[in-house]
Amino acid sequence: MSAEPTVTATVTTDGAQRRSNLQFPDYRRSVALKYVKRGYTFLMSYLFAIALVPLAAMLLLELANMHRTGELLRIISVAKQTDLTFDLVTVVLTVAALVAIIVSYYVLRTRPVYLVDYQVFRAPESWTATYARFMAGSRGCGRFTPEALEFQEKILVRSGLGQETYLPPAVQVIPAQCSMENARKEFEEVVFPIVEELLKRTGVHPKQIGILVVNCSLFNPTPSLAAMVINKFKMRSNILSYNLAGMGCSASPISIDLAKQLLQLHPSQYALVVSTENITQNWYFGNDRDKLLPNCLFRVGGAAILLSNRRRDAWRAKYELMHTVRTHLGAKDAAYSCIFQMEDGERNIGVRLTKELFAVAGEALKINVTTLGPMVLPLSEQLLFFFNLVARKVFGYKGKPYIPDFKLAFDKVCIHTGGRAVIDEIERQLQLTTEMVEPSRAALYRYGNVSSSSIWYVLAYLETFQGMRRGDRIWQMGFGSGFKCNSAVWRANRTFKQAHTAWEGFNLEEMREHLASLPNHHNKKG
């Protein structure tokens, strides 16, 4: 349960000076050229395969033209009656080159990675954690001071969470029963139903799954969570299974990237990715404010995603994976320690958030966005950026650096729902419209911070209320401890609109009214 940068700015109440120190830094003030270069380096690795396509097309057109004018038949006729001529040699070489290019293209091209379908978890109503129920449990456990209780209540009402988020039964009973057994039970009740529903809806048998990646940050039992899934669904013995722990709230794009790399190596495979977080064994019972925040923000959630590299799945797959970009600032001490699981003075384990967190998050965002830009931005935006950069670096132009319009690169955006402050800041800095970020606000309001699975709840919202059009480009962005910022870019394979159970009965107007009533709510018009 890795706490996110969002929280710190949301809860600051100690005066204007402290607030100014914790503001999300504006990445647009400086764009490091080396990160832009990384994006172009990635593109250059595919340059040879890309160049083969127009070359092959030119050769095909030349052969077609020779056939249309009758020259090809004339050359063949002459060749039958005389020795080989120069024109015939030209034809033979052209055909040979064309064959070589086509073969090279198929050898060099990477396998596609399709998102066949996915499923997100909706808890039973008995797990609902209203404000009143949450505070009753905090008071009833007898572990918090009056000051800590007041702090939790203040955070809760300002967090952007609604009254219908979910917590596992083990932390809602008095006294709480945060045992290993109940933690395993939470995982089983969250993950097993969504995996079962996903396999049933896609018609994929568990033994067809060749790759399994499970990510859960703070709950890491033995046997592993991946082994629990394999045992439950009786998967095959040669499955490639991976259990990612300690990766924080941005772990889902990491899991997708790992599955993508494995799918590039192993032909005709299905990969199952499971993203979740476990609340039961990670509830903080101390009174340090910097460790109480996760109690107020983190809630139950999970997502199961089915990927495929089989081209025959293209017709039924929802999306094709276009890019993954991972940014890790762990080499810097401030970034490494800004979100840190540790014990307090009374030996209670919790996740500490430092005041450097927002500055670190801003740096990670800058690197990730500037690396991603060359891969996704239209040529016109890249040229404007390039000319502005040359003018400033070479000719000494003193104007502001040109910031590309990312609204031209993506049709829909899924921002990790760490908290409303980060969602607001990303909206402002990337100059996104209110409509583009409202799905992320809705997911935070309805489900809270569900860690790595949050970007899938946002995508489910988009499919339920807006639908997808063939060719739509979707950007999933997650922040997490370490410190990391990771992105995944998808393209819709077809036009569709699918109602997800997770969003049944959601009241959008109620959410808008609630957010508008909160203090310091960023309400930029589209």
PDB file of C-alpha atoms in Angstrom, residues 268-503:
ATOM      1  CA  SER A 268       1.230 -17.462 -29.541  1.00  0.00           C
ATOM      2  CA  GLN A 269       0.757 -16.853 -25.816  1.00  0.00           C
ATOM      3  CA  TYR A 270      -1.793 -15.434 -23.410  1.00  0.00           C
ATOM      4  CA  ALA A 271      -0.521 -13.373 -20.463  1.00  0.00           C
ATOM      5  CA  LEU A 272      -2.592 -12.697 -17.334  1.00  0.00           C
ATOM      6  CA  VAL A 273      -1.701  -9.592 -15.288  1.00  0.00           C
ATOM      7  CA  VAL A 274      -3.198  -9.102 -11.816  1.00  0.00           C
ATOM      8  CA  SER A 275      -2.822  -5.712 -10.068  1.00  0.00           C
ATOM      9  CA  THR A 276      -4.028  -5.221  -6.493  1.00  0.00           C
ATOM     10  CA  GLU A 277      -3.076  -4.005  -3.024  1.00  0.00           C
ATOM     11  CA  ASN A 278      -3.797  -5.578   0.352  1.00  0.00           C
ATOM     12  CA  ILE A 279      -5.264  -3.464   3.129  1.00  0.00           C
ATOM     13  CA  THR A 280      -5.704  -5.984   5.955  1.00  0.00           C
ATOM     14  CA  GLN A 281      -2.096  -6.316   7.148  1.00  0.00           C
ATOM     15  CA  ASN A 282      -1.116  -2.760   6.316  1.00  0.00           C
ATOM     16  CA  TRP A 283      -3.365  -0.695   8.569  1.00  0.00           C
ATOM     17  CA  TYR A 284      -1.415   1.822  10.649  1.00  0.00           C
ATOM     18  CA  PHE A 285      -2.324   1.946  14.360  1.00  0.00           C
ATOM     19  CA  GLY A 286       0.025   4.743  15.438  1.00  0.00           C
ATOM     20  CA  ASN A 287      -0.324   8.501  15.715  1.00  0.00           C
ATOM     21  CA  ASP A 288       2.311   9.919  13.360  1.00  0.00           C
ATOM     22  CA  ARG A 289       0.528  12.173  10.890  1.00  0.00           C
ATOM     23  CA  ASP A 290       2.813  11.317   8.004  1.00  0.00           C
ATOM     24  CA  LYS A 291       1.810   7.649   8.388  1.00  0.00           C
ATOM     25  CA  LEU A 292      -1.916   8.144   9.022  1.00  0.00           C
ATOM     26  CA  LEU A 293      -2.608   9.394   5.504  1.00  0.00           C
ATOM     27  CA  PRO A 294      -2.759   5.943   3.830  1.00  0.00           C
ATOM     28  CA  ASN A 295      -5.493   4.887   6.284  1.00  0.00           C
ATOM     29  CA  CYS A 296      -7.632   7.761   5.035  1.00  0.00           C
ATOM     30  CA  LEU A 297      -6.973   7.305   1.321  1.00  0.00           C
ATOM     31  CA  PHE A 298      -6.301   3.657   0.458  1.00  0.00           C
ATOM     32  CA  ARG A 299      -9.202   1.346  -0.251  1.00  0.00           C
ATOM     33  CA  VAL A 300      -9.899  -2.134  -1.624  1.00  0.00           C
ATOM     34  CA  GLY A 301      -9.501  -2.689  -5.358  1.00  0.00           C
ATOM     35  CA  GLY A 302      -8.067  -5.014  -7.957  1.00  0.00           C
ATOM     36  CA  ALA A 303      -7.862  -5.598 -11.696  1.00  0.00           C
ATOM     37  CA  ALA A 304      -7.198  -8.639 -13.915  1.00  0.00           C
ATOM     38  CA  ILE A 305      -5.951  -8.014 -17.461  1.00  0.00           C
ATOM     39  CA  LEU A 306      -5.667 -10.562 -20.286  1.00  0.00           C
ATOM     40  CA  LEU A 307      -3.007  -9.888 -22.931  1.00  0.00           C
ATOM     41  CA  SER A 308      -2.242 -11.792 -26.122  1.00  0.00           C
ATOM     42  CA  ASN A 309       0.370 -11.720 -28.889  1.00  0.00           C
ATOM     43  CA  ARG A 310      -1.699 -13.883 -31.248  1.00  0.00           C
ATOM     44  CA  ARG A 311      -2.603 -11.905 -34.355  1.00  0.00           C
ATOM     45  CA  ARG A 312      -5.849 -13.834 -34.697  1.00  0.00           C
ATOM     46  CA  ASP A 313      -6.987 -12.152 -31.451  1.00  0.00           C
ATOM     47  CA  ALA A 314      -6.796  -8.699 -33.051  1.00  0.00           C
ATOM     48  CA  TRP A 315     -10.453  -8.778 -34.156  1.00  0.00           C
ATOM     49  CA  ARG A 316     -11.795  -9.272 -30.623  1.00  0.00           C
ATOM     50  CA  ALA A 317      -9.135  -7.431 -28.587  1.00  0.00           C
ATOM     51  CA  LYS A 318     -10.079  -4.051 -27.164  1.00  0.00           C
ATOM     52  CA  TYR A 319      -6.680  -2.388 -27.454  1.00  0.00           C
ATOM     53  CA  GLU A 320      -3.170  -2.766 -28.809  1.00  0.00           C
ATOM     54  CA  LEU A 321      -0.231  -1.726 -26.644  1.00  0.00           C
ATOM     55  CA  MET A 322       1.784   0.982 -28.393  1.00  0.00           C
ATOM     56  CA  HIS A 323       4.364   2.155 -25.838  1.00  0.00           C
ATOM     57  CA  THR A 324       5.513   1.720 -22.240  1.00  0.00           C
ATOM     58  CA  VAL A 325       7.831   4.283 -20.641  1.00  0.00           C
ATOM     59  CA  ARG A 326       9.297   3.718 -17.185  1.00  0.00           C
ATOM     60  CA  THR A 327      11.040   6.381 -15.109  1.00  0.00           C
ATOM     61  CA  HIS A 328      12.884   5.468 -11.889  1.00  0.00           C
ATOM     62  CA  LEU A 329      14.580   8.054  -9.641  1.00  0.00           C
ATOM     63  CA  GLY A 330      15.749   5.581  -7.014  1.00  0.00           C
ATOM     64  CA  ALA A 331      19.395   6.584  -7.506  1.00  0.00           C
ATOM     65  CA  LYS A 332      18.591   9.873  -5.746  1.00  0.00           C
ATOM     66  CA  ASP A 333      18.403   9.611  -1.960  1.00  0.00           C
ATOM     67  CA  ALA A 334      15.532  12.094  -1.622  1.00  0.00           C
ATOM     68  CA  ALA A 335      13.464  10.204  -4.204  1.00  0.00           C
ATOM     69  CA  TYR A 336      14.269   6.825  -2.704  1.00  0.00           C
ATOM     70  CA  SER A 337      13.213   7.818   0.824  1.00  0.00           C
ATOM     71  CA  CYS A 338      10.253  10.140   0.173  1.00  0.00           C
ATOM     72  CA  ILE A 339       7.812   7.203   0.578  1.00  0.00           C
ATOM     73  CA  PHE A 340       9.213   4.766   3.101  1.00  0.00           C
ATOM     74  CA  GLN A 341       7.692   1.893   5.056  1.00  0.00           C
ATOM     75  CA  MET A 342       9.029   1.944   8.605  1.00  0.00           C
ATOM     76  CA  GLU A 343       8.203   1.674  12.289  1.00  0.00           C
ATOM     77  CA  ASP A 344       7.256   4.652  14.439  1.00  0.00           C
ATOM     78  CA  GLY A 345       8.454   5.239  17.990  1.00  0.00           C
ATOM     79  CA  GLU A 346       5.972   2.683  19.338  1.00  0.00           C
ATOM     80  CA  ARG A 347       6.943  -0.034  16.837  1.00  0.00           C
ATOM     81  CA  ASN A 348       3.826   0.430  14.707  1.00  0.00           C
ATOM     82  CA  ILE A 349       4.581  -0.150  11.022  1.00  0.00           C
ATOM     83  CA  GLY A 350       3.407   2.482   8.562  1.00  0.00           C
ATOM     84  CA  VAL A 351       4.343   4.312   5.364  1.00  0.00           C
ATOM     85  CA  ARG A 352       6.075   7.640   5.933  1.00  0.00           C
ATOM     86  CA  LEU A 353       5.654  10.547   3.523  1.00  0.00           C
ATOM     87  CA  THR A 354       8.283  13.301   3.436  1.00  0.00           C
ATOM     88  CA  LYS A 355       7.916  16.929   2.398  1.00  0.00           C
ATOM     89  CA  GLU A 356      10.194  16.321  -0.618  1.00  0.00           C
ATOM     90  CA  LEU A 357       7.584  14.067  -2.171  1.00  0.00           C
ATOM     91  CA  PHE A 358       5.968  16.648  -4.437  1.00  0.00           C
ATOM     92  CA  ALA A 359       9.289  17.875  -5.810  1.00  0.00           C
ATOM     93  CA  VAL A 360      10.301  14.281  -6.572  1.00  0.00           C
ATOM     94  CA  ALA A 361       6.959  13.558  -8.235  1.00  0.00           C
ATOM     95  CA  GLY A 362       7.334  16.635 -10.433  1.00  0.00           C
ATOM     96  CA  GLU A 363      10.805  15.574 -11.545  1.00  0.00           C
ATOM     97  CA  ALA A 364       9.610  12.048 -12.346  1.00  0.00           C
ATOM     98  CA  LEU A 365       6.694  13.453 -14.351  1.00  0.00           C
ATOM     99  CA  LYS A 366       9.020  15.731 -16.327  1.00  0.00           C
ATOM    100  CA  ILE A 367      11.355  12.898 -17.296  1.00  0.00           C
ATOM    101  CA  ASN A 368       8.536  10.533 -18.188  1.00  0.00           C
ATOM    102  CA  VAL A 369       6.595  13.050 -20.265  1.00  0.00           C
ATOM    103  CA  THR A 370       9.615  14.372 -22.177  1.00  0.00           C
ATOM    104  CA  THR A 371      10.738  10.811 -22.950  1.00  0.00           C
ATOM    105  CA  LEU A 372       7.254   9.840 -24.101  1.00  0.00           C
ATOM    106  CA  GLY A 373       6.712  12.957 -26.231  1.00  0.00           C
ATOM    107  CA  PRO A 374       8.722  11.954 -29.335  1.00  0.00           C
ATOM    108  CA  MET A 375       6.863   8.622 -29.492  1.00  0.00           C
ATOM    109  CA  VAL A 376       3.336  10.015 -29.421  1.00  0.00           C
ATOM    110  CA  LEU A 377       3.243  13.670 -30.446  1.00  0.00           C
ATOM    111  CA  PRO A 378       2.298  14.606 -34.019  1.00  0.00           C
ATOM    112  CA  LEU A 379       5.106  15.845 -36.260  1.00  0.00           C
ATOM    113  CA  SER A 380       3.847  19.447 -36.187  1.00  0.00           C
ATOM    114  CA  GLU A 381       4.231  19.650 -32.401  1.00  0.00           C
ATOM    115  CA  GLN A 382       7.678  18.066 -32.516  1.00  0.00           C
ATOM    116  CA  LEU A 383       8.862  20.565 -35.147  1.00  0.00           C
ATOM    117  CA  LEU A 384       7.604  23.515 -33.106  1.00  0.00           C
ATOM    118  CA  PHE A 385       9.406  22.148 -30.051  1.00  0.00           C
ATOM    119  CA  PHE A 386      12.598  21.555 -32.062  1.00  0.00           C
ATOM    120  CA  PHE A 387      12.678  25.049 -33.610  1.00  0.00           C
ATOM    121  CA  ASN A 388      12.005  26.645 -30.224  1.00  0.00           C
ATOM    122  CA  LEU A 389      14.803  24.589 -28.684  1.00  0.00           C
ATOM    123  CA  VAL A 390      17.279  25.574 -31.427  1.00  0.00           C
ATOM    124  CA  ALA A 391      16.293  29.239 -31.098  1.00  0.00           C
ATOM    125  CA  ARG A 392      16.958  29.196 -27.351  1.00  0.00           C
ATOM    126  CA  LYS A 393      20.105  27.046 -27.323  1.00  0.00           C
ATOM    127  CA  VAL A 394      21.820  28.278 -30.496  1.00  0.00           C
ATOM    128  CA  PHE A 395      20.571  31.810 -31.150  1.00  0.00           C
ATOM    129  CA  GLY A 396      20.021  32.885 -27.539  1.00  0.00           C
ATOM    130  CA  TYR A 397      16.262  33.441 -27.806  1.00  0.00           C
ATOM    131  CA  LYS A 398      14.980  34.473 -24.356  1.00  0.00           C
ATOM    132  CA  GLY A 399      11.377  33.373 -24.769  1.00  0.00           C
ATOM    133  CA  LYS A 400       9.653  30.591 -22.882  1.00  0.00           C
ATOM    134  CA  PRO A 401      10.292  26.978 -23.906  1.00  0.00           C
ATOM    135  CA  TYR A 402       7.572  25.570 -26.122  1.00  0.00           C
ATOM    136  CA  ILE A 403       5.464  22.954 -24.371  1.00  0.00           C
ATOM    137  CA  PRO A 404       3.820  20.514 -26.811  1.00  0.00           C
ATOM    138  CA  ASP A 405       0.064  20.087 -26.620  1.00  0.00           C
ATOM    139  CA  PHE A 406      -0.469  16.551 -25.306  1.00  0.00           C
ATOM    140  CA  LYS A 407      -4.178  16.809 -26.065  1.00  0.00           C
ATOM    141  CA  LEU A 408      -3.139  16.239 -29.691  1.00  0.00           C
ATOM    142  CA  ALA A 409      -1.328  13.018 -28.746  1.00  0.00           C
ATOM    143  CA  PHE A 410      -4.075  11.340 -26.696  1.00  0.00           C
ATOM    144  CA  ASP A 411      -7.828  11.082 -26.842  1.00  0.00           C
ATOM    145  CA  LYS A 412      -8.255   9.842 -23.265  1.00  0.00           C
ATOM    146  CA  VAL A 413      -6.096   9.932 -20.133  1.00  0.00           C
ATOM    147  CA  CYS A 414      -6.105   7.605 -17.103  1.00  0.00           C
ATOM    148  CA  ILE A 415      -4.275   9.280 -14.186  1.00  0.00           C
ATOM    149  CA  HIS A 416      -3.504   7.262 -11.061  1.00  0.00           C
ATOM    150  CA  THR A 417      -5.996   8.265  -8.361  1.00  0.00           C
ATOM    151  CA  GLY A 418      -3.512   8.961  -5.590  1.00  0.00           C
ATOM    152  CA  GLY A 419      -5.477  12.059  -4.568  1.00  0.00           C
ATOM    153  CA  ARG A 420      -7.165  15.110  -5.985  1.00  0.00           C
ATOM    154  CA  ALA A 421      -4.155  17.453  -5.642  1.00  0.00           C
ATOM    155  CA  VAL A 422      -1.994  15.510  -8.102  1.00  0.00           C
ATOM    156  CA  ILE A 423      -4.894  15.051 -10.521  1.00  0.00           C
ATOM    157  CA  ASP A 424      -5.444  18.811 -10.439  1.00  0.00           C
ATOM    158  CA  GLU A 425      -1.768  19.592 -10.991  1.00  0.00           C
ATOM    159  CA  ILE A 426      -1.370  17.188 -13.901  1.00  0.00           C
ATOM    160  CA  GLU A 427      -4.464  18.719 -15.480  1.00  0.00           C
ATOM    161  CA  ARG A 428      -2.923  22.178 -15.156  1.00  0.00           C
ATOM    162  CA  GLN A 429       0.617  21.383 -16.226  1.00  0.00           C
ATOM    163  CA  LEU A 430      -0.300  19.219 -19.218  1.00  0.00           C
ATOM    164  CA  GLN A 431      -3.082  21.677 -20.103  1.00  0.00           C
ATOM    165  CA  LEU A 432      -5.672  18.922 -20.196  1.00  0.00           C
ATOM    166  CA  THR A 433      -9.380  19.650 -20.286  1.00  0.00           C
ATOM    167  CA  THR A 434     -11.682  19.054 -17.334  1.00  0.00           C
ATOM    168  CA  GLU A 435     -13.433  16.354 -19.366  1.00  0.00           C
ATOM    169  CA  MET A 436     -10.162  14.461 -19.818  1.00  0.00           C
ATOM    170  CA  VAL A 437      -9.383  14.274 -16.083  1.00  0.00           C
ATOM    171  CA  GLU A 438     -12.927  13.858 -14.747  1.00  0.00           C
ATOM    172  CA  PRO A 439     -12.789  10.025 -15.078  1.00  0.00           C
ATOM    173  CA  SER A 440      -9.797   9.999 -12.703  1.00  0.00           C
ATOM    174  CA  ARG A 441     -11.622  12.214 -10.228  1.00  0.00           C
ATOM    175  CA  ALA A 442     -14.635   9.925 -10.479  1.00  0.00           C
ATOM    176  CA  ALA A 443     -12.531   6.831  -9.744  1.00  0.00           C
ATOM    177  CA  LEU A 444     -10.981   8.530  -6.695  1.00  0.00           C
ATOM    178  CA  TYR A 445     -14.414   9.583  -5.460  1.00  0.00           C
ATOM    179  CA  ARG A 446     -16.078   6.196  -6.011  1.00  0.00           C
ATOM    180  CA  TYR A 447     -13.259   3.813  -5.031  1.00  0.00           C
ATOM    181  CA  GLY A 448     -10.532   5.860  -3.337  1.00  0.00           C
ATOM    182  CA  ASN A 449      -6.857   5.202  -3.918  1.00  0.00           C
ATOM    183  CA  VAL A 450      -6.857   1.545  -4.998  1.00  0.00           C
ATOM    184  CA  SER A 451      -3.120   1.703  -5.713  1.00  0.00           C
ATOM    185  CA  SER A 452      -1.864   0.055  -8.896  1.00  0.00           C
ATOM    186  CA  SER A 453      -5.313  -0.987 -10.124  1.00  0.00           C
ATOM    187  CA  SER A 454      -6.649   2.588 -10.165  1.00  0.00           C
ATOM    188  CA  ILE A 455      -5.843   3.227 -13.849  1.00  0.00           C
ATOM    189  CA  TRP A 456      -8.081   0.271 -14.783  1.00  0.00           C
ATOM    190  CA  TYR A 457     -11.025   1.701 -12.840  1.00  0.00           C
ATOM    191  CA  VAL A 458     -10.535   4.938 -14.796  1.00  0.00           C
ATOM    192  CA  LEU A 459     -10.491   3.005 -18.077  1.00  0.00           C
ATOM    193  CA  ALA A 460     -13.637   1.127 -17.020  1.00  0.00           C
ATOM    194  CA  TYR A 461     -15.318   4.494 -16.390  1.00  0.00           C
ATOM    195  CA  LEU A 462     -14.365   5.662 -19.880  1.00  0.00           C
ATOM    196  CA  GLU A 463     -15.748   2.520 -21.499  1.00  0.00           C
ATOM    197  CA  THR A 464     -18.965   2.731 -19.470  1.00  0.00           C
ATOM    198  CA  PHE A 465     -19.863   6.398 -19.912  1.00  0.00           C
ATOM    199  CA  GLN A 466     -17.976   7.571 -23.011  1.00  0.00           C
ATOM    200  CA  GLY A 467     -17.165   4.469 -25.007  1.00  0.00           C
ATOM    201  CA  MET A 468     -14.239   4.019 -27.389  1.00  0.00           C
ATOM    202  CA  ARG A 469     -13.825   4.728 -31.066  1.00  0.00           C
ATOM    203  CA  ARG A 470     -11.475   2.749 -33.277  1.00  0.00           C
ATOM    204  CA  GLY A 471      -8.081   4.449 -33.221  1.00  0.00           C
ATOM    205  CA  ASP A 472      -8.555   6.275 -29.895  1.00  0.00           C
ATOM    206  CA  ARG A 473      -5.257   6.671 -28.031  1.00  0.00           C
ATOM    207  CA  ILE A 474      -5.324   6.108 -24.267  1.00  0.00           C
ATOM    208  CA  TRP A 475      -2.581   7.175 -21.856  1.00  0.00           C
ATOM    209  CA  GLN A 476      -2.319   5.406 -18.489  1.00  0.00           C
ATOM    210  CA  MET A 477      -0.032   7.147 -15.989  1.00  0.00           C
ATOM    211  CA  GLY A 478       0.966   5.971 -12.506  1.00  0.00           C
ATOM    212  CA  PHE A 479       3.144   7.311  -9.669  1.00  0.00           C
ATOM    213  CA  GLY A 480       4.699   5.129  -6.981  1.00  0.00           C
ATOM    214  CA  SER A 481       7.327   4.705  -4.303  1.00  0.00           C
ATOM    215  CA  GLY A 482      10.912   4.282  -5.353  1.00  0.00           C
ATOM    216  CA  PHE A 483      10.266   6.929  -6.798  1.00  0.00           C
ATOM    217  CA  LYS A 484       8.680   5.985 -10.118  1.00  0.00           C
ATOM    218  CA  CYS A 485       6.484   7.430 -12.836  1.00  0.00           C
ATOM    219  CA  ASN A 486       5.353   4.893 -15.448  1.00  0.00           C
ATOM    220  CA  SER A 487       3.214   5.185 -18.560  1.00  0.00           C
ATOM    221  CA  ALA A 488       1.408   2.809 -20.895  1.00  0.00           C
ATOM    222  CA  VAL A 489      -0.106   3.942 -24.200  1.00  0.00           C
ATOM    223  CA  TRP A 490      -2.887   1.944 -25.884  1.00  0.00           C
ATOM    224  CA  ARG A 491      -4.787   2.270 -29.161  1.00  0.00           C
ATOM    225  CA  ALA A 492      -8.401   1.140 -29.445  1.00  0.00           C
ATOM    226  CA  ASN A 493      -8.802  -1.727 -31.925  1.00  0.00           C
ATOM    227  CA  ARG A 494     -12.506  -1.187 -32.492  1.00  0.00           C
ATOM    228  CA  THR A 495     -15.453   1.015 -31.662  1.00  0.00           C
ATOM    229  CA  PHE A 496     -17.395  -0.140 -28.616  1.00  0.00           C
ATOM    230  CA  LYS A 497     -19.125   0.890 -25.415  1.00  0.00           C
ATOM    231  CA  GLN A 498     -19.247  -1.517 -22.491  1.00  0.00           C
ATOM    232  CA  ALA A 499     -21.048  -1.063 -19.177  1.00  0.00           C
ATOM    233  CA  HIS A 500     -18.916  -2.272 -16.255  1.00  0.00           C
ATOM    234  CA  THR A 501     -20.522  -3.579 -13.077  1.00  0.00           C
ATOM    235  CA  ALA A 502     -18.083  -1.468 -11.082  1.00  0.00           C
ATOM    236  CA  TRP A 503     -19.814   1.707 -12.296  1.00  0.00           C
TER     237      TRP A 503
END
